Tab-separated table of C-alpha atoms and ligand atoms in Angstrom:
chain	number	residue	atom	x	y	z
U	1	UNK	CA	20.015	26.690	4.894
U	2	UNK	CA	18.938	23.204	3.893
U	3	UNK	CA	20.284	21.257	0.937
U	4	UNK	CA	18.393	21.095	-2.335
U	5	UNK	CA	16.120	18.126	-2.965
U	6	UNK	CA	18.049	15.430	-4.799
U	7	UNK	CA	17.332	11.770	-5.466
U	8	UNK	CA	20.037	10.933	-2.923
U	9	UNK	CA	18.372	13.065	-0.282
U	10	UNK	CA	14.995	11.387	-0.880
U	11	UNK	CA	16.554	7.929	-0.731
U	12	UNK	CA	18.127	8.883	2.587
U	13	UNK	CA	14.923	10.355	3.997
U	14	UNK	CA	13.442	7.996	6.627
U	15	UNK	CA	10.116	6.905	5.168
U	16	UNK	CA	7.025	4.900	6.015
U	17	UNK	CA	4.897	3.103	3.468
U	18	UNK	CA	1.242	2.390	4.219
U	19	UNK	CA	-0.104	1.108	0.900
U	20	UNK	CA	1.812	-1.592	-0.915
U	21	UNK	CA	0.724	-5.021	-2.146
U	22	UNK	CA	2.947	-8.015	-1.431
U	23	UNK	CA	1.811	-9.763	-4.627
U	24	UNK	CA	2.687	-6.609	-6.575
U	25	UNK	CA	6.207	-6.255	-5.222
U	26	UNK	CA	8.213	-9.324	-6.223
U	27	UNK	CA	11.746	-9.289	-7.623
U	28	UNK	CA	11.655	-10.477	-11.271
U	29	UNK	CA	14.732	-12.691	-10.740
U	30	UNK	CA	13.012	-14.360	-7.786
U	31	UNK	CA	9.865	-14.924	-9.844
U	32	UNK	CA	11.918	-16.764	-12.459
U	33	UNK	CA	13.573	-19.004	-9.850
U	34	UNK	CA	10.262	-19.760	-8.157
U	35	UNK	CA	8.586	-20.470	-11.512
U	36	UNK	CA	11.384	-22.869	-12.382
U	37	UNK	CA	10.980	-24.731	-9.088
U	38	UNK	CA	7.185	-24.865	-9.396
U	39	UNK	CA	7.097	-25.811	-13.073
U	40	UNK	CA	5.226	-22.610	-13.937
U	41	UNK	CA	5.748	-20.860	-17.275
U	42	UNK	CA	6.100	-17.092	-17.062
U	43	UNK	CA	5.509	-14.661	-19.950
U	44	UNK	CA	9.251	-13.828	-20.190
U	45	UNK	CA	12.459	-15.668	-19.351
U	46	UNK	CA	14.944	-12.980	-18.282
U	47	UNK	CA	14.601	-10.641	-15.290
U	48	UNK	CA	14.642	-7.544	-17.518
U	49	UNK	CA	12.101	-8.889	-20.003
U	50	UNK	CA	9.886	-10.026	-17.131
U	51	UNK	CA	10.153	-6.635	-15.399
U	52	UNK	CA	9.123	-4.990	-18.694
U	53	UNK	CA	6.197	-7.350	-19.128
U	54	UNK	CA	4.963	-6.826	-15.572
U	55	UNK	CA	5.197	-3.041	-15.766
U	56	UNK	CA	1.709	-1.754	-16.461
U	57	UNK	CA	2.019	1.175	-18.827
U	58	UNK	CA	-0.915	0.772	-21.147
U	59	UNK	CA	-3.759	-0.528	-18.958
U	60	UNK	CA	-7.144	0.801	-20.003
U	61	UNK	CA	-8.413	0.825	-16.432
U	62	UNK	CA	-8.000	-0.634	-12.971
U	63	UNK	CA	-9.305	-4.040	-14.083
U	64	UNK	CA	-6.620	-4.453	-16.727
U	65	UNK	CA	-3.970	-3.406	-14.221
U	66	UNK	CA	-5.197	-6.090	-11.818
U	67	UNK	CA	-4.778	-8.807	-14.477
U	68	UNK	CA	-1.001	-8.735	-13.897
U	69	UNK	CA	-1.494	-10.170	-10.423
U	70	UNK	CA	-2.459	-13.524	-11.921
U	71	UNK	CA	1.178	-13.849	-13.023
U	72	UNK	CA	2.734	-13.066	-9.636
U	73	UNK	CA	0.221	-15.233	-7.792
U	74	UNK	CA	1.175	-18.209	-9.980
U	75	UNK	CA	4.555	-18.355	-8.192
U	76	UNK	CA	3.200	-17.582	-4.711
U	77	UNK	CA	1.583	-20.899	-3.885
U	78	UNK	CA	4.120	-22.507	-1.545
U	79	UNK	CA	5.162	-21.557	1.974
U	80	UNK	CA	8.814	-21.307	0.890
U	81	UNK	CA	7.905	-18.860	-1.885
U	82	UNK	CA	5.800	-16.680	0.427
U	83	UNK	CA	8.469	-16.623	3.130
U	84	UNK	CA	11.151	-15.642	0.628
U	85	UNK	CA	9.043	-12.988	-1.120
U	86	UNK	CA	8.100	-11.371	2.194
U	87	UNK	CA	11.720	-11.436	3.399
U	88	UNK	CA	13.045	-9.924	0.173
U	89	UNK	CA	10.330	-7.297	0.259
U	90	UNK	CA	11.500	-6.031	3.667
U	91	UNK	CA	15.146	-5.965	2.624
U	92	UNK	CA	14.220	-4.088	-0.566
U	93	UNK	CA	12.250	-1.368	1.218
U	94	UNK	CA	14.845	-1.119	3.998
U	95	UNK	CA	17.530	-0.408	1.406
U	96	UNK	CA	15.779	2.872	0.560
U	97	UNK	CA	15.339	3.725	4.239
U	98	UNK	CA	11.732	2.743	4.696
U	99	UNK	CA	11.652	2.385	8.486
U	100	UNK	CA	8.056	1.217	8.745
U	101	UNK	CA	5.895	-0.614	6.244
U	102	UNK	CA	2.361	-1.989	6.213
U	103	UNK	CA	2.231	-4.579	3.458
U	104	UNK	CA	-1.109	-5.995	2.334
U	105	UNK	CA	-2.315	-9.149	0.646
U	106	UNK	CA	-5.269	-11.528	0.565
U	107	UNK	CA	-4.454	-14.942	2.114
U	108	UNK	CA	-7.385	-16.526	0.212
U	109	UNK	CA	-5.443	-16.059	-3.042
U	110	UNK	CA	-2.884	-18.619	-1.809
U	111	UNK	CA	-5.525	-21.212	-1.046
U	112	UNK	CA	-6.374	-24.008	-1.577
U	113	UNK	CA	-2.700	-24.713	-2.464
U	114	UNK	CA	-1.987	-23.686	1.136
U	115	UNK	CA	-4.058	-23.837	4.279
U	116	UNK	CA	-5.136	-20.515	5.766
U	117	UNK	CA	-2.584	-20.950	8.547
U	118	UNK	CA	0.220	-21.526	6.042
U	119	UNK	CA	-0.882	-18.575	3.887
U	120	UNK	CA	-0.709	-16.353	6.973
U	121	UNK	CA	2.300	-17.732	8.809
U	122	UNK	CA	4.721	-18.091	5.872
U	123	UNK	CA	4.738	-14.364	4.959
U	124	UNK	CA	4.889	-13.450	8.671
U	125	UNK	CA	8.016	-15.608	9.039
U	126	UNK	CA	9.623	-13.858	6.071
U	127	UNK	CA	8.745	-10.418	7.397
U	128	UNK	CA	10.193	-11.291	10.829
U	129	UNK	CA	13.429	-12.452	9.188
U	130	UNK	CA	13.596	-9.188	7.217
U	131	UNK	CA	12.857	-7.118	10.310
U	132	UNK	CA	15.584	-8.844	12.327
U	133	UNK	CA	18.109	-8.230	9.590
U	134	UNK	CA	17.237	-4.615	8.736
U	135	UNK	CA	15.509	-3.021	11.735
U	136	UNK	CA	12.613	-1.968	9.472
U	137	UNK	CA	9.285	-2.622	11.173
U	138	UNK	CA	6.850	-4.590	9.000
U	139	UNK	CA	3.150	-5.002	9.729
U	140	UNK	CA	0.414	-6.621	7.654
U	141	UNK	CA	-3.003	-5.644	6.351
U	142	UNK	CA	-5.286	-8.472	5.217
U	143	UNK	CA	-7.414	-7.731	2.174
U	144	UNK	CA	-10.797	-9.004	1.177
U	145	UNK	CA	-11.472	-8.678	-2.536
U	146	UNK	CA	-14.498	-6.946	-4.002
U	147	UNK	CA	-14.754	-9.617	-6.706
U	148	UNK	CA	-14.738	-12.539	-4.245
U	149	UNK	CA	-17.786	-13.530	-2.184
U	150	UNK	CA	-18.456	-11.401	0.927
U	151	UNK	CA	-18.093	-14.620	2.967
U	152	UNK	CA	-14.441	-14.763	1.914
U	153	UNK	CA	-13.935	-11.185	3.102
U	154	UNK	CA	-15.429	-12.163	6.444
U	155	UNK	CA	-13.025	-15.123	6.613
U	156	UNK	CA	-10.120	-12.733	5.974
U	157	UNK	CA	-11.368	-10.344	8.665
U	158	UNK	CA	-11.649	-13.244	11.120
U	159	UNK	CA	-8.121	-14.393	10.241
U	160	UNK	CA	-6.825	-10.847	10.712
U	161	UNK	CA	-8.371	-10.684	14.183
U	162	UNK	CA	-7.025	-14.121	15.064
U	163	UNK	CA	-3.476	-13.098	14.126
U	164	UNK	CA	-3.520	-9.524	15.382
U	165	UNK	CA	-0.966	-10.252	18.098
U	166	UNK	CA	1.352	-11.559	15.411
U	167	UNK	CA	1.606	-8.461	13.238
U	168	UNK	CA	-1.728	-8.143	11.429
U	169	UNK	CA	-2.889	-4.582	12.074
U	170	UNK	CA	-5.805	-3.913	9.734
U	171	UNK	CA	-8.410	-5.081	7.264
U	172	UNK	CA	-8.800	-3.667	3.734
U	173	UNK	CA	-10.973	-4.300	0.711
U	174	UNK	CA	-9.160	-4.340	-2.652
U	175	UNK	CA	-9.882	-5.277	-6.254
U	176	UNK	CA	-12.063	-3.968	-9.076
U	177	UNK	CA	-14.217	-1.137	-7.703
U	178	UNK	CA	-16.756	-0.436	-10.437
U	179	UNK	CA	-19.931	-2.513	-9.949
U	180	UNK	CA	-18.461	-4.119	-6.813
U	181	UNK	CA	-19.533	-1.906	-3.872
U	182	UNK	CA	-17.722	-2.184	-0.565
U	183	UNK	CA	-21.080	-2.191	1.211
U	184	UNK	CA	-21.574	-5.791	0.038
U	185	UNK	CA	-18.766	-6.642	2.460
U	186	UNK	CA	-20.065	-4.782	5.533
U	187	UNK	CA	-20.079	-7.927	7.666
U	188	UNK	CA	-16.310	-8.257	7.281
U	189	UNK	CA	-15.730	-4.592	8.082
U	190	UNK	CA	-18.055	-4.759	11.079
U	191	UNK	CA	-16.345	-7.864	12.429
U	192	UNK	CA	-12.926	-6.227	12.094
U	193	UNK	CA	-14.106	-2.969	13.678
U	194	UNK	CA	-15.901	-4.703	16.555
U	195	UNK	CA	-12.740	-6.624	17.345
U	196	UNK	CA	-10.587	-3.523	17.474
U	197	UNK	CA	-8.777	-3.949	14.181
U	198	UNK	CA	-7.932	-0.849	12.140
U	199	UNK	CA	-9.628	-0.418	8.774
U	200	UNK	CA	-8.596	1.027	5.468
U	201	UNK	CA	-10.424	0.636	2.171
U	202	UNK	CA	-9.540	1.083	-1.489
U	203	UNK	CA	-12.008	3.646	-2.878
U	204	UNK	CA	-12.239	6.567	-5.268
U	205	UNK	CA	-9.813	4.964	-7.705
U	206	UNK	CA	-11.794	2.754	-10.100
U	207	UNK	CA	-15.088	4.225	-8.863
U	208	UNK	CA	-16.423	7.663	-7.924
U	209	UNK	CA	-16.915	9.581	-4.697
U	210	UNK	CA	-19.861	7.444	-3.593
U	211	UNK	CA	-17.349	4.637	-3.039
U	212	UNK	CA	-15.327	6.880	-0.693
U	213	UNK	CA	-18.429	7.918	1.238
U	214	UNK	CA	-19.462	4.281	1.534
U	215	UNK	CA	-16.003	3.297	2.805
U	216	UNK	CA	-16.158	5.960	5.519
U	217	UNK	CA	-19.817	5.814	6.510
U	218	UNK	CA	-20.627	2.139	6.133
U	219	UNK	CA	-17.291	0.354	6.310
U	220	UNK	CA	-15.616	2.237	9.206
U	221	UNK	CA	-12.577	3.177	7.097
U	222	UNK	CA	-10.005	5.179	9.092
U	223	UNK	CA	-7.816	5.659	6.022
U	224	UNK	CA	-8.684	5.620	2.329
U	225	UNK	CA	-6.659	3.698	-0.241
U	226	UNK	CA	-6.169	6.227	-3.067
U	227	UNK	CA	-9.295	8.411	-2.763
U	228	UNK	CA	-8.055	10.182	-5.887
U	229	UNK	CA	-11.506	11.301	-7.024
U	230	UNK	CA	-12.434	12.888	-3.689
U	231	UNK	CA	-12.358	16.404	-5.234
U	232	UNK	CA	-15.469	15.565	-7.276
U	233	UNK	CA	-17.607	16.006	-4.131
U	234	UNK	CA	-16.912	19.201	-2.198
U	235	UNK	CA	-18.947	18.194	0.871
U	236	UNK	CA	-17.153	14.870	1.136
U	237	UNK	CA	-13.791	16.574	0.675
U	238	UNK	CA	-14.587	18.858	3.629
U	239	UNK	CA	-15.673	15.872	5.727
U	240	UNK	CA	-12.420	14.041	4.994
U	241	UNK	CA	-10.449	17.170	5.890
U	242	UNK	CA	-12.418	17.886	9.063
U	243	UNK	CA	-12.104	14.320	10.310
U	244	UNK	CA	-8.436	14.190	9.291
U	245	UNK	CA	-8.906	10.974	7.324
U	246	UNK	CA	-5.586	10.171	5.633
U	247	UNK	CA	-5.361	9.336	1.943
U	248	UNK	CA	-2.916	6.623	0.857
U	249	UNK	CA	-1.863	8.090	-2.487
U	250	UNK	CA	0.088	6.299	-5.207
U	251	UNK	CA	1.089	8.746	-7.962
U	252	UNK	CA	2.476	6.379	-10.574
U	253	UNK	CA	-0.101	3.662	-9.998
U	254	UNK	CA	-2.920	6.197	-10.308
U	255	UNK	CA	-1.532	7.139	-13.725
U	256	UNK	CA	-1.152	3.487	-14.753
U	257	UNK	CA	-4.780	2.729	-13.908
U	258	UNK	CA	-5.811	5.896	-15.801
U	259	UNK	CA	-7.304	7.393	-12.654
U	260	UNK	CA	-5.242	10.500	-13.458
U	261	UNK	CA	-4.000	11.383	-16.979
U	262	UNK	CA	-0.553	12.346	-15.730
U	263	UNK	CA	1.320	12.637	-12.431
U	264	UNK	CA	1.568	16.421	-12.918
U	265	UNK	CA	-2.244	16.567	-12.725
U	266	UNK	CA	-2.571	14.420	-9.623
U	267	UNK	CA	-4.872	16.022	-7.009
U	268	UNK	CA	-2.475	15.235	-4.122
U	269	UNK	CA	-1.261	18.841	-4.258
U	270	UNK	CA	-4.813	20.136	-3.848
U	271	UNK	CA	-5.490	17.772	-0.913
U	272	UNK	CA	-2.193	18.624	0.786
U	273	UNK	CA	-2.865	22.370	0.456
U	274	UNK	CA	-6.397	21.855	1.822
U	275	UNK	CA	-4.961	20.257	4.976
U	276	UNK	CA	-5.998	16.671	4.266
U	277	UNK	CA	-3.369	14.210	5.546
U	278	UNK	CA	-1.762	12.647	2.478
U	279	UNK	CA	0.864	9.925	2.280
U	280	UNK	CA	3.000	8.697	-0.619
U	281	UNK	CA	3.083	4.996	-1.482
U	282	UNK	CA	4.112	2.701	-4.330
U	283	UNK	CA	1.029	0.418	-4.471
U	284	UNK	CA	2.944	-2.230	-6.474
U	285	UNK	CA	6.680	-1.875	-6.823
U	286	UNK	CA	6.826	-4.394	-9.662
U	287	UNK	CA	3.726	-3.481	-11.722
U	288	UNK	CA	4.365	0.230	-11.300
U	289	UNK	CA	8.147	-0.036	-11.692
U	290	UNK	CA	8.841	2.357	-8.823
U	291	UNK	CA	10.432	2.630	-5.416
U	292	UNK	CA	9.048	4.867	-2.689
U	293	UNK	CA	11.950	7.265	-3.251
U	294	UNK	CA	10.855	7.496	-6.912
U	295	UNK	CA	7.396	8.573	-5.764
U	296	UNK	CA	8.865	11.288	-3.533
U	297	UNK	CA	11.022	12.400	-6.451
U	298	UNK	CA	7.951	12.644	-8.697
U	299	UNK	CA	6.113	14.650	-6.049
U	300	UNK	CA	9.066	17.055	-6.065
U	301	UNK	CA	9.746	17.302	-9.805
U	302	UNK	CA	6.194	17.017	-11.154
U	303	UNK	CA	4.121	18.584	-8.405
U	304	UNK	CA	6.525	21.035	-6.820
U	305	UNK	CA	6.655	19.634	-3.286
U	306	UNK	CA	9.694	21.141	-1.576
U	307	UNK	CA	11.867	19.551	1.074
U	308	UNK	CA	9.890	20.660	4.108
U	309	UNK	CA	6.631	19.539	2.458
U	310	UNK	CA	8.116	16.145	1.618
U	311	UNK	CA	9.327	15.771	5.195
U	312	UNK	CA	5.818	16.572	6.396
U	313	UNK	CA	4.381	13.907	4.088
U	314	UNK	CA	6.933	11.407	5.377
U	315	UNK	CA	6.058	12.194	8.997
U	316	UNK	CA	2.360	12.031	8.144
U	317	UNK	CA	2.798	8.408	7.059
U	318	UNK	CA	4.376	7.535	10.417
U	319	UNK	CA	1.652	9.423	12.280
U	320	UNK	CA	-1.099	7.477	10.529
U	321	UNK	CA	0.506	4.068	10.926
U	322	UNK	CA	-1.780	1.437	12.426
U	323	UNK	CA	0.525	0.914	15.409
U	324	UNK	CA	-0.225	1.107	19.123
U	325	UNK	CA	0.146	4.742	20.203
U	326	UNK	CA	3.227	4.287	22.434
U	327	UNK	CA	5.062	2.313	19.774
U	328	UNK	CA	4.161	4.923	17.192
U	329	UNK	CA	5.368	7.834	19.349
U	330	UNK	CA	8.719	6.112	19.926
U	331	UNK	CA	9.108	5.496	16.211
U	332	UNK	CA	8.240	9.103	15.331
U	333	UNK	CA	10.754	10.432	17.869
U	334	UNK	CA	13.447	8.265	16.337
U	335	UNK	CA	12.540	9.404	12.826
U	336	UNK	CA	12.434	13.077	13.850
U	337	UNK	CA	15.949	12.777	15.289
U	338	UNK	CA	17.099	11.086	12.120
U	339	UNK	CA	15.574	13.875	10.008
U	340	UNK	CA	17.460	16.499	11.999
U	341	UNK	CA	20.743	14.774	11.268
U	342	UNK	CA	20.276	15.027	7.501
U	343	UNK	CA	22.060	18.193	6.290
X	401	ZN	ZN1	-3.756	-0.835	-3.724
């Protein structure tokens, strides 16, 4: 007989997070201190008021949601700020028993204030400090942005390859999807793939199923960021299931960007039941006002996932981590043992 699902149980559950943006996951109090030091004016002057402002409740679409990142990026333009934000991020996720995290960001958004090397090495230093203190493993995904020139995406892919022995595990394309096809950035994807880097791609969130097909067929995506609208194309849904392509799903964020009208109508249940590997993620802890445990709680209370299903989703995230196979197996064994010890 296993215990009922409670918030405490979900907080204790060992978890992995595969889709979370560094520039969407700052502590409001830290933002205020960094803004003070940098002489930047923020839209609110107390941590609570700033948290409220940053929380995206009423965005009309993905584009409006993305506007909030201008605010966080305004205090992320020094190496000290990036190191601190990355360090605090690891300690925050570790506190809710996230044992493995892949955090993503676009180094180009911290340039020209910083050199590329600084924009890469400062967050890595912060992540290493967080790892040493908490034992949580942190890896990095570099993003190109659909709204930046394809040449910038290629630069990010090259940087990812250059730093892959230092914790960069994959390349992603993020940003406004509608009218900005991923195929414009094929050179970056090809470079990453040819150099053995893993690939994920935001798709099927702000745009339809063609964007998911393009991510898989033209951009070598091994995982899909969101993929919410996959159900609109039955053939593609079967292909994703048959190939076992994991979906990085973000329940609250998908509601905030109006990709789904409400969490209770999120298609994750349909995909899970169909045998598609699904994972739960926050996307942006600040803009979405959630922790990963909150997302598991929503999956339980709003979509009826029971304890064994939530444990399967948690394990699925570890299984689809972009880690070397041996390292991944060792991590999964540790997590499985930990799961058995939870009453
Ligand atoms: Zn995202």
